mmCIF file of N, CA and C in Angstrom:
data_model
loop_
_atom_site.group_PDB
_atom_site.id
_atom_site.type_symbol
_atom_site.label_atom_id
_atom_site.label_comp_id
_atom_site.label_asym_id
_atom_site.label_seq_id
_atom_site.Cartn_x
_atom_site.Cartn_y
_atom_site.Cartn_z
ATOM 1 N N UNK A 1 0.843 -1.171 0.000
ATOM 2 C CA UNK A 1 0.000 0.000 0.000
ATOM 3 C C UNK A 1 0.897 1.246 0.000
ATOM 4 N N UNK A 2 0.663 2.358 -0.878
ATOM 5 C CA UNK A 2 1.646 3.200 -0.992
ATOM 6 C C UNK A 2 1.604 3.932 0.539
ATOM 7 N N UNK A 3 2.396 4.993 0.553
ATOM 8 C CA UNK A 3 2.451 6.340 1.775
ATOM 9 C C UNK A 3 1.698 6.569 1.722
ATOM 10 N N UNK A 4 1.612 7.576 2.846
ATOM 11 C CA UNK A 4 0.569 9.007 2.528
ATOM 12 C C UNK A 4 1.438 10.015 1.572
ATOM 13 N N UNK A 5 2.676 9.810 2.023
ATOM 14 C CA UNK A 5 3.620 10.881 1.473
ATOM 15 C C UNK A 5 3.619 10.666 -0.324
ATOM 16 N N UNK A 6 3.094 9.182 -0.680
ATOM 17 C CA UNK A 6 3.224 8.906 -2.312
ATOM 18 C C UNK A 6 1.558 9.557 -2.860
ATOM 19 N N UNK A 7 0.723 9.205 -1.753
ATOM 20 C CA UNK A 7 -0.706 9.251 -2.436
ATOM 21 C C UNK A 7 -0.885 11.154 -2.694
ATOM 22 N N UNK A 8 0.299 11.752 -1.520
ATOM 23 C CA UNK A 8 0.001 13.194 -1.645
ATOM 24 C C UNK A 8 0.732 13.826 -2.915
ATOM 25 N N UNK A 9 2.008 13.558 -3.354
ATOM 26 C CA UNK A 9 2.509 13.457 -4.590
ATOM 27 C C UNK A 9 1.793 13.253 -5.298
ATOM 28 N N UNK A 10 0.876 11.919 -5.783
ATOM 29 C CA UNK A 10 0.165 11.643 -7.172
ATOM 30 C C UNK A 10 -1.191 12.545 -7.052
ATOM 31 N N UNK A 11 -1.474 13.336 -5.800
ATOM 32 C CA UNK A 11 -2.403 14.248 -6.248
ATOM 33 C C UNK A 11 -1.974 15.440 -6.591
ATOM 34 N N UNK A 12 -0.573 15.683 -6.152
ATOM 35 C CA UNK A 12 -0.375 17.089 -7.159
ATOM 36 C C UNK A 12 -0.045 17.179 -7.859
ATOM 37 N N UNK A 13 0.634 16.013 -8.738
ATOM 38 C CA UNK A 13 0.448 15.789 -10.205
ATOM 39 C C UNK A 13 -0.492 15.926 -11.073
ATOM 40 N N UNK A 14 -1.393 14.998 -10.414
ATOM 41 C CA UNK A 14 -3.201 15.422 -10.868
ATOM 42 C C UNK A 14 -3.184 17.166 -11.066
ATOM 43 N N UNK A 15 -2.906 17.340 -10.274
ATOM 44 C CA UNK A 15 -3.603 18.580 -9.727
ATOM 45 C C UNK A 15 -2.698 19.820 -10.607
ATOM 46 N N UNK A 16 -1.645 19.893 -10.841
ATOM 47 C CA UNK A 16 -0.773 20.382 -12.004
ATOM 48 C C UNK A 16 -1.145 20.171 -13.103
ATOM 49 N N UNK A 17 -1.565 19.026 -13.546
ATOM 50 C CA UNK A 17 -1.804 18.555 -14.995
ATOM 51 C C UNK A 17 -3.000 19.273 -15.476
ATOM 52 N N UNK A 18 -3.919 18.831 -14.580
ATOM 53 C CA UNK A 18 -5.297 19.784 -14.620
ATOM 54 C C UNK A 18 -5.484 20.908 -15.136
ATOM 55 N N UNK A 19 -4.605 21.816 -14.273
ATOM 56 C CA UNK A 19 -4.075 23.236 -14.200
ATOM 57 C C UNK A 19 -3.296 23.607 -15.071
ATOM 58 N N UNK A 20 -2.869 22.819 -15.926
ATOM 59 C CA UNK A 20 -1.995 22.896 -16.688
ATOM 60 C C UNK A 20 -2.635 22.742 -18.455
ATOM 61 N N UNK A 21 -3.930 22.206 -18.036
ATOM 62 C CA UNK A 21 -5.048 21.764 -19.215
ATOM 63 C C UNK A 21 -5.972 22.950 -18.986
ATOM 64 N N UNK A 22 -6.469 23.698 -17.889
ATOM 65 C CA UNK A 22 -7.089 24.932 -17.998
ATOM 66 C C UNK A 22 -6.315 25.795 -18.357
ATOM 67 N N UNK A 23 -5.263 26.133 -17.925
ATOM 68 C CA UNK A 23 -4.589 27.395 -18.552
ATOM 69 C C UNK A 23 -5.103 27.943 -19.932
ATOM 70 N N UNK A 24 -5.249 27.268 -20.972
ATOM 71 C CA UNK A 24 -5.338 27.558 -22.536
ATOM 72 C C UNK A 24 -7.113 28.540 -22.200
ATOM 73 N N UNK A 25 -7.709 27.222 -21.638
ATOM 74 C CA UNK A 25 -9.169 27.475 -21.608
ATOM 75 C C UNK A 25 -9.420 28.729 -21.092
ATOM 76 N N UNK A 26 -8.450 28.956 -19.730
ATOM 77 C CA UNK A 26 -8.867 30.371 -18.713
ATOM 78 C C UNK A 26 -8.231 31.807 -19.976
ATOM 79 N N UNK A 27 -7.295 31.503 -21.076
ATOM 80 C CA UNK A 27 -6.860 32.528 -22.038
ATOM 81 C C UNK A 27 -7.767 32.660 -22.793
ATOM 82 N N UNK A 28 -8.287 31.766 -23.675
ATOM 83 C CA UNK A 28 -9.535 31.610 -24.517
ATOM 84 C C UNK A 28 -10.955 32.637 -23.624
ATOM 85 N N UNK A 29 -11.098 32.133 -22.656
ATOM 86 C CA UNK A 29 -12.485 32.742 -21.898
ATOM 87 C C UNK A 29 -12.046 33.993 -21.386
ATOM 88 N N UNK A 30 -10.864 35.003 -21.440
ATOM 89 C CA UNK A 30 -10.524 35.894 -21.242
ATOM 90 C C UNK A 30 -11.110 36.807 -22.348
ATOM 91 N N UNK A 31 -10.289 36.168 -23.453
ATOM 92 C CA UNK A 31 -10.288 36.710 -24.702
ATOM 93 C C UNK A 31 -12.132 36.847 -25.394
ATOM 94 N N UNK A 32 -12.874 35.976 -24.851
ATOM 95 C CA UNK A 32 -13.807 36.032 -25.473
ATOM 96 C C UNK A 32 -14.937 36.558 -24.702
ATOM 97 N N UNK A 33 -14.398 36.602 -23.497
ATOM 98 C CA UNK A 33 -15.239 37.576 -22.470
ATOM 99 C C UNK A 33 -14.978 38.946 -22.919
ATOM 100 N N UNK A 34 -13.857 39.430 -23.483
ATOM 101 C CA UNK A 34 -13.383 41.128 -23.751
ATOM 102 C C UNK A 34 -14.426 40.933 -24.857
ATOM 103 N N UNK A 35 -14.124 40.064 -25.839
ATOM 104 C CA UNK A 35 -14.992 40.582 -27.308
ATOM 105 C C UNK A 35 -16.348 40.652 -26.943
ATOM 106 N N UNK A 36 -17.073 39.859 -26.610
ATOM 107 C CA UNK A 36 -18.461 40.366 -25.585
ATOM 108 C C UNK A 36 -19.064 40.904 -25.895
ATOM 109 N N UNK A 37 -18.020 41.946 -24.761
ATOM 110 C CA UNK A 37 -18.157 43.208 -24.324
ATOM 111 C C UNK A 37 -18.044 44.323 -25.374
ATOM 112 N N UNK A 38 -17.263 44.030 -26.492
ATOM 113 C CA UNK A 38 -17.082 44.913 -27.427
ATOM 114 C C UNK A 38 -18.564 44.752 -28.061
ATOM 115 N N UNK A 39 -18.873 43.830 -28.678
ATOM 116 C CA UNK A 39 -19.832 43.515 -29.404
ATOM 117 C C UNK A 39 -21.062 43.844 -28.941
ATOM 118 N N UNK A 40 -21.313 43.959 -27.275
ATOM 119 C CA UNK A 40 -22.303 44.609 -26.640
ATOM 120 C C UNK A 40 -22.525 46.022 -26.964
ATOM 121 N N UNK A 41 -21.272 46.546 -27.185
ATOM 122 C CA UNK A 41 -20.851 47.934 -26.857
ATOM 123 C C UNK A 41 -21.280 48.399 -28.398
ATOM 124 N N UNK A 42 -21.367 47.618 -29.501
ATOM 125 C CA UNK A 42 -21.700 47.897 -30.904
ATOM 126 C C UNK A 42 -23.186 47.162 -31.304
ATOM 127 N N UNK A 43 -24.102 47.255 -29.828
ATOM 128 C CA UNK A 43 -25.230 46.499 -30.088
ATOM 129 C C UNK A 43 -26.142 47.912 -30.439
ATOM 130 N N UNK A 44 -26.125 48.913 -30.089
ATOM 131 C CA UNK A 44 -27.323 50.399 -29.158
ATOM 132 C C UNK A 44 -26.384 51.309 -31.167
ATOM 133 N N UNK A 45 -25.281 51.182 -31.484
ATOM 134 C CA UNK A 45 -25.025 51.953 -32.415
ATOM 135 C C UNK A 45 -25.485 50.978 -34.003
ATOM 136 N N UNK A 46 -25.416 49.671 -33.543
ATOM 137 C CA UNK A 46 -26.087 49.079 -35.020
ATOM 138 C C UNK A 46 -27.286 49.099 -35.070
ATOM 139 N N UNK A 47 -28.271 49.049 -34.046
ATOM 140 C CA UNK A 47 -29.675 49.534 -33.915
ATOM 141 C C UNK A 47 -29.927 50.685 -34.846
ATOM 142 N N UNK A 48 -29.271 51.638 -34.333
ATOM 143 C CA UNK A 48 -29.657 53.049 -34.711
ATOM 144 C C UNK A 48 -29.282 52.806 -36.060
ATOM 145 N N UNK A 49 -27.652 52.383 -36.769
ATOM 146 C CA UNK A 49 -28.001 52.292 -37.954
ATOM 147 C C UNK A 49 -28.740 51.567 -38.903
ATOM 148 N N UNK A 50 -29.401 50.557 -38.378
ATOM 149 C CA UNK A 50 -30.848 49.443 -39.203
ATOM 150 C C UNK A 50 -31.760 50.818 -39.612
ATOM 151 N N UNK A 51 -32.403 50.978 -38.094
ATOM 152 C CA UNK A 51 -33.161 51.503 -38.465
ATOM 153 C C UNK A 51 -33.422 52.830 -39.302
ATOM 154 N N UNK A 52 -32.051 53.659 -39.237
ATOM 155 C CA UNK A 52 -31.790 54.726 -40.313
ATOM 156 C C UNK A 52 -32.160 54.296 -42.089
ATOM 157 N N UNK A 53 -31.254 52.795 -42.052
ATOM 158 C CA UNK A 53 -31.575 52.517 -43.592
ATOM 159 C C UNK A 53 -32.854 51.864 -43.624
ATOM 160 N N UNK A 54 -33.927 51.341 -42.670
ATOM 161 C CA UNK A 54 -35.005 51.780 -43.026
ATOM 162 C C UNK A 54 -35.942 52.538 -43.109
ATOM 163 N N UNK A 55 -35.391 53.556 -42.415
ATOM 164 C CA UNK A 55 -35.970 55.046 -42.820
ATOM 165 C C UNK A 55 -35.550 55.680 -44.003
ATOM 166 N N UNK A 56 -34.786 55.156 -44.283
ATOM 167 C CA UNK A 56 -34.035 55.598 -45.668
ATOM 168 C C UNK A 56 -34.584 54.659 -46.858
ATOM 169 N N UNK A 57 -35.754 53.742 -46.739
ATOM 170 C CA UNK A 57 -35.888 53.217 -47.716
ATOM 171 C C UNK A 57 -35.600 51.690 -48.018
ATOM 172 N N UNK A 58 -34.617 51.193 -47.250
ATOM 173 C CA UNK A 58 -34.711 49.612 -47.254
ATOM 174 C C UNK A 58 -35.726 49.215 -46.140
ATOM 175 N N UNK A 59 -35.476 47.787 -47.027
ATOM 176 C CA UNK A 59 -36.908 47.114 -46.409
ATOM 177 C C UNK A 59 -36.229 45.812 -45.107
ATOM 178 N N UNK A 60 -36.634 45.230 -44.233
ATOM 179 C CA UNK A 60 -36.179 43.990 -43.771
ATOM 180 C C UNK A 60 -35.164 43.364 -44.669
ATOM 181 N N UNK A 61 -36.232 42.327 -45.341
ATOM 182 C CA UNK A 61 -35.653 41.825 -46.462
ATOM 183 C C UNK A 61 -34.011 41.853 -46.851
ATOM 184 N N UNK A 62 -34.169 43.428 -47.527
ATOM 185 C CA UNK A 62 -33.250 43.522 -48.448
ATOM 186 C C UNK A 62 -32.209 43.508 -47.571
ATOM 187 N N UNK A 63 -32.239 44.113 -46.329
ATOM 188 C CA UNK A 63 -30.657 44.327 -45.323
ATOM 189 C C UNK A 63 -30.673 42.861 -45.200
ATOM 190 N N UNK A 64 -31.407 41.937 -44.612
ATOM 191 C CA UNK A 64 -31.204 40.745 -44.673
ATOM 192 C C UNK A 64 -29.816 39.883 -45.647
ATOM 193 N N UNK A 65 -30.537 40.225 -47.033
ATOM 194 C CA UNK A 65 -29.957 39.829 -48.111
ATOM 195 C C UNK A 65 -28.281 40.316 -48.088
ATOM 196 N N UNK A 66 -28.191 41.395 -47.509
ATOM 197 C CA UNK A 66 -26.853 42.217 -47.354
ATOM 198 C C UNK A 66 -25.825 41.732 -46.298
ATOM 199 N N UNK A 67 -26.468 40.642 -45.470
ATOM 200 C CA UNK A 67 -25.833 40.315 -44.464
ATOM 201 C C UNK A 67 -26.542 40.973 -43.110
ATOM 202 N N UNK A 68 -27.190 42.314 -43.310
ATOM 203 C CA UNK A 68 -27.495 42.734 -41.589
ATOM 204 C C UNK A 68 -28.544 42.325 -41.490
ATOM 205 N N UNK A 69 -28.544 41.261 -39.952
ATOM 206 C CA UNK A 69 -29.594 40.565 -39.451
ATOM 207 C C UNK A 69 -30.248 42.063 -38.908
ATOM 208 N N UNK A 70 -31.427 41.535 -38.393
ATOM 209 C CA UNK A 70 -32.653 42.466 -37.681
ATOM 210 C C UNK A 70 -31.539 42.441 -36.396
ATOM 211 N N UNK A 71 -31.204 43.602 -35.812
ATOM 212 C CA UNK A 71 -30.782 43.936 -34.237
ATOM 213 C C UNK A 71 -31.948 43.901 -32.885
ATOM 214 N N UNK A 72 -30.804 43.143 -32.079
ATOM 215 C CA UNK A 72 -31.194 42.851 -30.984
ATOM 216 C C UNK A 72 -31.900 43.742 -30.330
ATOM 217 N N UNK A 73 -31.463 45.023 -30.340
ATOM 218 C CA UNK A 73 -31.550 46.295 -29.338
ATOM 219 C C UNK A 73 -32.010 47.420 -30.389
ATOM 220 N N UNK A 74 -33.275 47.117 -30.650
ATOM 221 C CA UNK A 74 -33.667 48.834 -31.241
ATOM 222 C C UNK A 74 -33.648 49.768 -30.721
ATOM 223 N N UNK A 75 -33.168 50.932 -31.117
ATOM 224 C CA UNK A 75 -33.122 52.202 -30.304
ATOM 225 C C UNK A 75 -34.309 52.643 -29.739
ATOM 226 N N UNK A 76 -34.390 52.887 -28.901
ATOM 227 C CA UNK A 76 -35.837 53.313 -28.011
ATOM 228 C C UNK A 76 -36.533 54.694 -28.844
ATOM 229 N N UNK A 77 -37.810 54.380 -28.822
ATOM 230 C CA UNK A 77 -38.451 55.643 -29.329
ATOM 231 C C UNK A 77 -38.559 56.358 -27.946
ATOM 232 N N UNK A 78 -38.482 58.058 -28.195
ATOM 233 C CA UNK A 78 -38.632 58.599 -27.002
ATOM 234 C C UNK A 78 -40.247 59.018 -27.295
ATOM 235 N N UNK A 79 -40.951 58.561 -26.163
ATOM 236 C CA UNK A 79 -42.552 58.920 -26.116
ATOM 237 C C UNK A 79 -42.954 60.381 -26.044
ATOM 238 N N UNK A 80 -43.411 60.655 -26.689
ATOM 239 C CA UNK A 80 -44.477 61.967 -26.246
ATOM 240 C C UNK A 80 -45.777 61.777 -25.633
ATOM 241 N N UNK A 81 -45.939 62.364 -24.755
ATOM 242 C CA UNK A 81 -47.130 62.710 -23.693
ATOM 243 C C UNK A 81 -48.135 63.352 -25.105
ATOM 244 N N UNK A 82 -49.212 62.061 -24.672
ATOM 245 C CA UNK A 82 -50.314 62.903 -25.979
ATOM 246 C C UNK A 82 -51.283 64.154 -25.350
ATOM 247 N N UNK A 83 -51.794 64.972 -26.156
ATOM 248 C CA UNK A 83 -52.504 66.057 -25.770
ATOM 249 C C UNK A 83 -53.965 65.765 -25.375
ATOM 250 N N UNK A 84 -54.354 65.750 -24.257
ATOM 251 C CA UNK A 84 -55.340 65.613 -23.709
ATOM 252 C C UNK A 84 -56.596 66.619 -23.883
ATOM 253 N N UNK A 85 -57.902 65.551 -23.997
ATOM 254 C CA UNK A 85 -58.917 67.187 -24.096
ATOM 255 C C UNK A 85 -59.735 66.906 -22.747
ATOM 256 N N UNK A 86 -61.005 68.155 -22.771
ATOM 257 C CA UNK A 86 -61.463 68.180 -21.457
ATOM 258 C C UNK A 86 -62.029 67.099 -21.136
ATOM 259 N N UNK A 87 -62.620 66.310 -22.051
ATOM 260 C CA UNK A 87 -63.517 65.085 -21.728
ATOM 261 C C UNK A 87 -62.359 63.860 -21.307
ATOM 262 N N UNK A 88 -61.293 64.224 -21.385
ATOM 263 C CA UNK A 88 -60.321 62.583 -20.954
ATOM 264 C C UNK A 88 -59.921 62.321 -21.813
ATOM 265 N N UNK A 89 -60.619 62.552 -23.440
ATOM 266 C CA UNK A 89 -60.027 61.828 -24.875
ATOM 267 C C UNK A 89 -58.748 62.430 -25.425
ATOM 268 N N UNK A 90 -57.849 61.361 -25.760
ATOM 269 C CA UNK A 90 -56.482 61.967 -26.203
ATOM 270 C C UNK A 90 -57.177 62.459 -27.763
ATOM 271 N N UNK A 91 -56.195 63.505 -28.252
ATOM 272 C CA UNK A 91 -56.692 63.988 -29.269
ATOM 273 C C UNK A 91 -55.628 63.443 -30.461
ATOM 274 N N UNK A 92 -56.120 63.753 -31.568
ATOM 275 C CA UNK A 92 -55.464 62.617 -32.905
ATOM 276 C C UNK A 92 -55.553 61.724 -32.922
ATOM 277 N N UNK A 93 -56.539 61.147 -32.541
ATOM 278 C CA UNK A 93 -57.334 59.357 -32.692
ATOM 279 C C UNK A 93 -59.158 59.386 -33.177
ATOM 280 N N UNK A 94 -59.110 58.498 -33.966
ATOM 281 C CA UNK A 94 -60.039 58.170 -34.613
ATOM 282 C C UNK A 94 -61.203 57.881 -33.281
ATOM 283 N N UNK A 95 -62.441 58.463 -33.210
ATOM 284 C CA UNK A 95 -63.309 57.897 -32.516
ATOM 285 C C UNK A 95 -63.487 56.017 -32.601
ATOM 286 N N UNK A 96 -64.051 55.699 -31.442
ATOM 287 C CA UNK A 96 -64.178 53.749 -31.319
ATOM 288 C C UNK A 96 -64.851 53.422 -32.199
ATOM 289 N N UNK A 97 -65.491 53.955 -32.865
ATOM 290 C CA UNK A 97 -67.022 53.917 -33.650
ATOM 291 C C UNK A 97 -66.772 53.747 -35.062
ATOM 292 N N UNK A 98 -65.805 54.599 -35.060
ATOM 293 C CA UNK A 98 -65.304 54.701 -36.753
ATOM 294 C C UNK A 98 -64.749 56.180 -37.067
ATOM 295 N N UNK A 99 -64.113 56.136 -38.210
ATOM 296 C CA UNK A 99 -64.207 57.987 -38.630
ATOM 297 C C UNK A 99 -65.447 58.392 -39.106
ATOM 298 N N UNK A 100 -65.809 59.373 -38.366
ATOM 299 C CA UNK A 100 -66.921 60.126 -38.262
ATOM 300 C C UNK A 100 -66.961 60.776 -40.093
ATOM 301 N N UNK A 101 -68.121 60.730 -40.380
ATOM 302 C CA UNK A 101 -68.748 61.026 -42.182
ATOM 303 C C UNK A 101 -67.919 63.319 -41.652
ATOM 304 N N UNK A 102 -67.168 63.456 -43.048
ATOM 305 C CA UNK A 102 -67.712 64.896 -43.286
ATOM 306 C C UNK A 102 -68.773 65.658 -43.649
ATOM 307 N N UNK A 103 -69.850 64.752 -43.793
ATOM 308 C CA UNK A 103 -71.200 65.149 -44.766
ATOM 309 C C UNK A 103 -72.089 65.904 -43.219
ATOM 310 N N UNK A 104 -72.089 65.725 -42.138
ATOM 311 C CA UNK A 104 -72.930 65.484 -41.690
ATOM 312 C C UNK A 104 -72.597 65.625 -40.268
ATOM 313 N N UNK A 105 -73.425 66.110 -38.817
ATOM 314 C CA UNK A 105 -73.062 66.003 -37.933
ATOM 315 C C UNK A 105 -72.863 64.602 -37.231
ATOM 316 N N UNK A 106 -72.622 64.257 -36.047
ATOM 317 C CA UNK A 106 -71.914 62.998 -35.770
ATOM 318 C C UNK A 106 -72.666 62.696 -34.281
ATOM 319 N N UNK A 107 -72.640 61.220 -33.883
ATOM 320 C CA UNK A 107 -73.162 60.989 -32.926
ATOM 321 C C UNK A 107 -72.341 61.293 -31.747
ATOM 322 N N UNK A 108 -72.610 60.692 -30.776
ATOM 323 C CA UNK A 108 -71.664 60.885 -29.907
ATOM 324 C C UNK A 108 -70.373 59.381 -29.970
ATOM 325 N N UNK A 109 -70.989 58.972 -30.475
ATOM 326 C CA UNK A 109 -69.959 57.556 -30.386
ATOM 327 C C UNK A 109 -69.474 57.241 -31.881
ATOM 328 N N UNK A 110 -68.941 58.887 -32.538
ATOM 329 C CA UNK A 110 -68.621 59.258 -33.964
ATOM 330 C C UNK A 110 -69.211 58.294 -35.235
ATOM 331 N N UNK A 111 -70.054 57.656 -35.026
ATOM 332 C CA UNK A 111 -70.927 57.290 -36.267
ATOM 333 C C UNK A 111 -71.567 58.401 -37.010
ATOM 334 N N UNK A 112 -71.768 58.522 -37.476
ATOM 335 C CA UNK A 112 -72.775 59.370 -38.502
ATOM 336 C C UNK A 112 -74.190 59.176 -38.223
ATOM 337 N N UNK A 113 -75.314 60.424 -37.667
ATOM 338 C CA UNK A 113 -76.332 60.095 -37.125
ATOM 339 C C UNK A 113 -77.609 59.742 -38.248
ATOM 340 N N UNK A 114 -77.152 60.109 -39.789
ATOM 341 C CA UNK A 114 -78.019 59.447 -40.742
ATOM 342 C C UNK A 114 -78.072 60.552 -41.578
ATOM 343 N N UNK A 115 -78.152 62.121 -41.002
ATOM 344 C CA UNK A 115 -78.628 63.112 -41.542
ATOM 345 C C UNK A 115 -77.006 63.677 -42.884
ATOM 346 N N UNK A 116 -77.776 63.615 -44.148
ATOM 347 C CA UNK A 116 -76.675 64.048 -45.201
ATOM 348 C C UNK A 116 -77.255 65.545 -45.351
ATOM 349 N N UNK A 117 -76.486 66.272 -46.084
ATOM 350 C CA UNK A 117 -76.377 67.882 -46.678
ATOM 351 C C UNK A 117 -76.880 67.207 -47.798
ATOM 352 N N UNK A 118 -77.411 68.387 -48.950
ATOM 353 C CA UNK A 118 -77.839 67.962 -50.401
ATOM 354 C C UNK A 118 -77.237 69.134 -50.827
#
């Protein structure tokens, strides 16, 4: 039966070798933890440019075809507070009912109450 003094040796051999087989891995996961981070860091500026060239006129599709996938991170629209009227109703929206006729006055629930102009 070996030592203790042999069995403690063949574990730090183990135990070197090991360490000696992560090393590469702990350089690799360094290296690819930095790029990441870069690539995070070029997530909020490729947004903005998608959506420029489809404001500019390309479609999905076609950037597709070009190589640029759809981005992760669209640039945030900044909201505007809509303009409120006295009754509670935001204004620049179509009544629930429908768009109300120009011919004619309107119900209250913007249908058209029947009555036409001649």
């Amino acid at each position: 039966m070996p030592s203790a003094d042999e069995i403690l040796q063949k574990m730090r051999e183990v135990q070197e070798r090991r360490m000696a087989a992560a090393g590469p891995l702990v350089e690799v996961l360094a290296k690819r933890s930095s790029l990441l981070e870069q690539l995070a860091e070029l997530d909020e500026p490729y947004g903005k440019a998608y959506v420029d060239a489809e404001a500019a006129g390309w479609t999905a599709e076609e950037l597709t075809k070009l190589g640029a996938d759809e981005p992760v991170k669209r640039p945030r629209k900044r909201s505007r507070p809509t303009a409120r009227k006295a009754d509670g109703k935001t204004s620049g929206t179509a009544p629930a009912g429908g768009i109300p006729s120009q011919e004619g006055p309107s119900s209250t629930d913007g249908v058209t109450s029947g009555a036409t102009s001649t």
